Tab-separated table of C-alpha atoms in Angstrom:
chain	number	residue	atom	x	y	z
V	1	ALA	CA	0.123	-0.006	-0.085
V	2	GLN	CA	0.579	3.989	-0.959
V	3	SER	CA	0.222	6.535	1.291
V	4	VAL	CA	2.169	10.316	0.964
V	5	THR	CA	2.304	12.740	3.407
V	6	GLN	CA	2.439	16.939	3.228
V	7	LEU	CA	4.217	17.647	6.616
V	8	ASP	CA	2.095	21.324	6.342
V	9	SER	CA	-1.192	22.576	6.180
V	10	GLN	CA	-0.649	25.544	5.515
V	11	VAL	CA	2.358	27.557	4.790
V	12	PRO	CA	1.789	31.972	4.289
V	13	VAL	CA	4.660	33.285	1.825
V	14	PHE	CA	5.646	37.076	1.299
V	15	GLU	CA	5.558	37.717	-2.299
V	16	GLU	CA	8.358	37.539	-4.271
V	17	ALA	CA	9.988	34.699	-1.712
V	18	PRO	CA	10.577	31.459	-2.612
V	19	VAL	CA	9.191	28.185	-0.933
V	20	GLU	CA	9.293	24.782	-0.642
V	21	LEU	CA	6.043	22.719	0.096
V	22	ARG	CA	7.197	19.258	1.019
V	23	CYS	CA	6.516	16.035	0.491
V	24	ASN	CA	7.535	13.022	1.596
V	25	TYR	CA	5.608	9.231	0.842
V	26	SER	CA	6.260	5.583	1.412
V	27	SER	CA	6.163	2.438	-0.682
V	28	SER	CA	6.501	-1.055	-1.271
V	29	VAL	CA	6.661	-0.740	-5.266
V	30	SER	CA	8.031	1.837	-7.316
V	31	VAL	CA	5.863	4.816	-7.952
V	32	TYR	CA	4.804	7.705	-10.122
V	33	LEU	CA	4.872	11.275	-8.713
V	34	PHE	CA	2.447	13.853	-9.328
V	35	TRP	CA	2.055	17.813	-8.046
V	36	TYR	CA	-1.613	18.780	-8.371
V	37	VAL	CA	-2.745	22.781	-7.853
V	38	GLN	CA	-6.229	23.960	-6.845
V	39	TYR	CA	-7.618	27.123	-7.593
V	40	PRO	CA	-10.006	28.659	-5.861
V	41	ASN	CA	-13.734	27.369	-6.252
V	42	GLN	CA	-12.199	24.967	-9.442
V	43	GLY	CA	-10.961	21.567	-10.085
V	44	LEU	CA	-7.692	20.548	-9.635
V	45	GLN	CA	-4.592	20.501	-12.430
V	46	LEU	CA	-1.600	19.143	-13.110
V	47	LEU	CA	1.398	20.944	-11.957
V	48	LEU	CA	3.960	17.993	-13.171
V	49	LYS	CA	5.233	14.365	-12.808
V	50	TYR	CA	8.214	12.858	-12.636
V	51	LEU	CA	7.647	9.433	-13.935
V	52	SER	CA	11.909	8.706	-14.141
V	53	GLY	CA	15.309	9.482	-15.422
V	54	SER	CA	15.572	13.131	-14.468
V	55	THR	CA	15.392	13.510	-10.715
V	56	LEU	CA	14.354	16.714	-10.954
V	57	VAL	CA	11.245	18.293	-12.852
V	58	LYS	CA	9.688	21.379	-14.073
V	59	GLY	CA	6.219	21.865	-14.486
V	60	ILE	CA	3.586	24.839	-15.157
V	61	ASN	CA	3.933	28.728	-13.309
V	62	GLY	CA	7.802	28.425	-12.267
V	63	PHE	CA	7.313	25.822	-10.097
V	64	GLU	CA	10.013	22.704	-10.241
V	65	ALA	CA	9.979	19.784	-7.609
V	66	GLU	CA	13.240	17.233	-7.141
V	67	PHE	CA	13.338	13.666	-6.715
V	68	ASN	CA	14.364	11.910	-3.738
V	69	LYS	CA	14.689	7.907	-3.682
V	70	SER	CA	16.668	7.813	-0.358
V	71	GLN	CA	14.154	10.374	1.663
V	72	THR	CA	10.654	9.027	-0.445
V	73	SER	CA	10.325	12.973	-0.778
V	74	PHE	CA	9.348	14.908	-4.028
V	75	HIS	CA	9.022	18.562	-2.545
V	76	LEU	CA	8.243	20.945	-4.570
V	77	ARG	CA	9.619	24.585	-4.846
V	78	LYS	CA	9.255	28.203	-6.608
V	79	PRO	CA	11.605	31.128	-5.932
V	80	SER	CA	9.867	33.977	-6.804
V	81	VAL	CA	6.024	33.096	-5.615
V	82	HIS	CA	3.646	35.653	-7.074
V	83	ILE	CA	-0.474	36.237	-5.856
V	84	SER	CA	-2.123	34.070	-8.400
V	85	ASP	CA	-0.012	30.903	-6.964
V	86	THR	CA	-2.850	31.487	-3.663
V	87	ALA	CA	-4.218	27.957	-3.745
V	88	GLU	CA	-4.294	24.649	-2.205
V	89	TYR	CA	-1.449	21.837	-4.290
V	90	PHE	CA	-1.709	18.012	-3.683
V	91	CYS	CA	1.232	15.683	-3.414
V	92	ALA	CA	-0.013	12.391	-5.061
V	93	VAL	CA	1.029	8.655	-6.219
V	94	SER	CA	0.449	6.002	-7.856
V	95	PRO	CA	1.859	2.513	-8.414
V	96	TRP	CA	4.724	1.306	-11.359
V	97	GLY	CA	1.583	-1.235	-13.196
V	98	GLY	CA	-0.828	-1.245	-10.375
V	99	SER	CA	-3.904	-2.145	-11.126
V	100	GLN	CA	-5.918	0.286	-9.758
V	101	GLY	CA	-4.062	2.961	-12.270
V	102	ASN	CA	-5.597	5.792	-9.043
V	103	LEU	CA	-3.561	7.692	-7.720
V	104	ILE	CA	-3.120	8.453	-3.408
V	105	PHE	CA	-3.161	11.922	-2.320
V	106	GLY	CA	-1.742	13.684	0.390
V	107	LYS	CA	-4.139	16.351	2.674
V	108	GLY	CA	-3.808	19.336	0.654
V	109	THR	CA	-1.266	22.216	1.421
V	110	LYS	CA	-2.464	25.950	1.149
V	111	LEU	CA	-0.040	28.507	0.138
V	112	SER	CA	-1.094	31.499	1.170
V	113	VAL	CA	0.907	34.544	-0.672
V	114	LYS	CA	0.499	37.554	1.115
V	115	PRO	CA	1.966	41.958	-0.757
W	1	ASP	CA	-15.099	23.740	-23.802
W	2	ALA	CA	-13.765	21.217	-21.234
W	3	ASP	CA	-12.555	18.016	-21.932
W	4	VAL	CA	-13.842	16.820	-18.115
W	5	THR	CA	-17.819	18.426	-17.357
W	6	GLN	CA	-19.410	17.504	-14.372
W	7	THR	CA	-23.608	18.926	-13.636
W	8	PRO	CA	-24.426	19.999	-11.655
W	9	ARG	CA	-22.505	22.236	-10.122
W	10	ASN	CA	-24.089	23.105	-6.818
W	11	ARG	CA	-25.884	20.909	-5.993
W	12	ILE	CA	-28.307	21.032	-2.614
W	13	THR	CA	-30.335	17.996	-1.101
W	14	LYS	CA	-32.764	16.898	1.820
W	15	THR	CA	-30.961	13.556	4.022
W	16	GLY	CA	-32.449	10.200	1.808
W	17	LYS	CA	-33.459	11.711	-0.751
W	18	ARG	CA	-31.714	9.582	-3.889
W	19	ILE	CA	-28.757	11.512	-6.287
W	20	MET	CA	-27.167	12.206	-9.171
W	21	LEU	CA	-23.792	13.438	-9.982
W	22	GLU	CA	-22.835	13.424	-14.322
W	23	CYS	CA	-19.813	13.497	-15.024
W	24	SER	CA	-18.587	13.235	-19.288
W	25	GLN	CA	-15.361	13.076	-21.470
W	26	THR	CA	-14.462	13.878	-24.878
W	27	LYS	CA	-10.495	12.750	-23.808
W	28	GLY	CA	-11.314	9.535	-25.363
W	29	HIS	CA	-10.210	7.917	-22.375
W	30	ASP	CA	-11.034	4.673	-21.002
W	31	ARG	CA	-10.517	4.828	-17.110
W	32	MET	CA	-12.779	7.174	-15.179
W	33	TYR	CA	-12.768	7.729	-11.589
W	34	TRP	CA	-15.063	9.549	-9.257
W	35	TYR	CA	-13.231	11.276	-5.515
W	36	ARG	CA	-14.840	12.886	-2.975
W	37	GLN	CA	-12.279	15.751	-1.062
W	38	ASP	CA	-13.497	16.798	2.562
W	39	PRO	CA	-11.562	19.696	4.082
W	40	GLY	CA	-8.740	18.611	5.819
W	41	LEU	CA	-8.708	15.147	4.220
W	42	GLY	CA	-7.754	15.394	0.876
W	43	LEU	CA	-9.410	13.855	-2.367
W	44	ARG	CA	-10.635	10.015	-1.553
W	45	LEU	CA	-11.372	7.289	-4.009
W	46	ILE	CA	-14.607	6.456	-4.061
W	47	TYR	CA	-14.951	4.041	-7.788
W	48	TYR	CA	-13.341	3.701	-10.881
W	49	SER	CA	-13.357	1.709	-14.572
W	50	PHE	CA	-11.420	0.806	-16.447
W	51	ASP	CA	-13.371	0.652	-19.328
W	52	VAL	CA	-17.863	0.370	-19.692
W	53	LYS	CA	-18.270	-3.723	-18.007
W	54	ASP	CA	-15.442	-2.553	-15.514
W	55	ILE	CA	-16.389	-0.888	-11.979
W	56	ASN	CA	-14.667	-0.648	-8.854
W	57	LYS	CA	-14.861	-0.016	-5.472
W	58	GLY	CA	-12.697	2.539	-3.972
W	59	GLU	CA	-11.632	3.452	-0.709
W	60	ILE	CA	-14.883	4.075	0.113
W	61	SER	CA	-17.612	3.178	-1.768
W	62	ASP	CA	-20.498	2.662	0.743
W	63	GLY	CA	-24.015	4.281	0.004
W	64	TYR	CA	-23.004	5.249	-3.191
W	65	SER	CA	-23.202	3.373	-6.727
W	66	VAL	CA	-22.041	4.158	-10.188
W	67	SER	CA	-22.808	3.565	-13.836
W	68	ARG	CA	-20.849	3.163	-16.529
W	69	GLN	CA	-23.553	4.161	-19.199
W	70	ALA	CA	-20.852	5.081	-22.196
W	71	GLN	CA	-17.689	5.229	-23.147
W	72	ALA	CA	-17.695	9.141	-21.394
W	73	LYS	CA	-20.217	8.641	-19.386
W	74	PHE	CA	-19.989	8.183	-15.639
W	75	SER	CA	-22.219	8.894	-13.123
W	76	LEU	CA	-22.130	8.802	-9.381
W	77	SER	CA	-25.374	7.948	-7.365
W	78	LEU	CA	-25.689	8.818	-3.700
W	79	GLU	CA	-28.951	5.994	-2.716
W	80	SER	CA	-30.122	7.863	0.313
W	81	ALA	CA	-28.320	11.128	1.065
W	82	ILE	CA	-26.637	11.798	3.898
W	83	PRO	CA	-25.815	14.584	6.355
W	84	ASN	CA	-22.271	13.242	5.886
W	85	GLN	CA	-21.643	13.221	2.446
W	86	THR	CA	-21.422	16.774	1.797
W	87	ALA	CA	-18.525	17.038	0.271
W	88	LEU	CA	-16.684	17.764	-3.289
W	89	TYR	CA	-17.100	15.586	-5.722
W	90	PHE	CA	-14.143	15.538	-8.963
W	91	CYS	CA	-14.626	13.272	-11.404
W	92	ALA	CA	-11.384	12.153	-13.592
W	93	THR	CA	-10.070	10.336	-16.174
W	94	SER	CA	-6.889	9.084	-17.369
W	95	ASP	CA	-5.541	7.070	-20.172
W	96	PRO	CA	-3.192	4.248	-18.896
W	97	HIS	CA	-0.370	5.058	-22.127
W	98	SER	CA	0.368	8.717	-19.924
W	99	GLN	CA	1.880	6.995	-16.832
W	100	GLU	CA	-1.910	7.796	-15.190
W	101	THR	CA	-2.036	11.305	-15.730
W	102	GLN	CA	-5.474	12.123	-14.504
W	103	TYR	CA	-7.604	15.214	-15.625
W	104	PHE	CA	-10.082	16.377	-13.252
W	105	GLY	CA	-13.678	18.381	-13.921
W	106	PRO	CA	-14.305	21.482	-12.123
W	107	GLY	CA	-16.116	19.665	-9.147
W	108	THR	CA	-19.859	19.258	-7.918
W	109	ARG	CA	-20.452	20.717	-4.496
W	110	LEU	CA	-22.930	18.820	-2.439
W	111	LEU	CA	-24.784	20.213	0.789
W	112	VAL	CA	-27.111	17.463	2.308
W	113	LEU	CA	-29.447	18.836	4.366
């Protein structure tokens, strides 16, 4: 079985500051890793994903994440945030070749960017 | 036009009523999913379907049923709604050839009184 832990439920930050949203996972098999973003009153949108290869993954809106297999982490970063980045961010995993093919989500991190 | 649509977007119902939430997609994906989102709990899987003849229970299927009417349509029913089913419900689709990347609808906000 897989599980995902997002270490911070809320992250307040000032505009133009850097931000890191932390995600750790547990799995007995290899997994694909995802970050989704949910803007207020909207559905989830894929931000980036790690499938294989380079451990540094770049996504939309200037976000990037780094896969660390030894620490089973997939932290999301942005060097300079904007007000428009205010949203809830979800880390998720999907096991390779899983029969369900579904995503296991973390509980989310609310990023609040203040002017 | 949106690739994954959900109707209704908002619904208020009373305890004991039967309601149906509908999902349609134009992405041509075989796999479809229903999730519910509760504050502080993230998303939890209710049911999923890999094709029209394949329906599977997810983590929290009790009190729900689904129907896959066609490749493009996947409906979620609450046979007898109860207040703790008040939540935000999302439909999603995926293509197994794209490593399970899922595409989400805009959600249906359900309030059970």
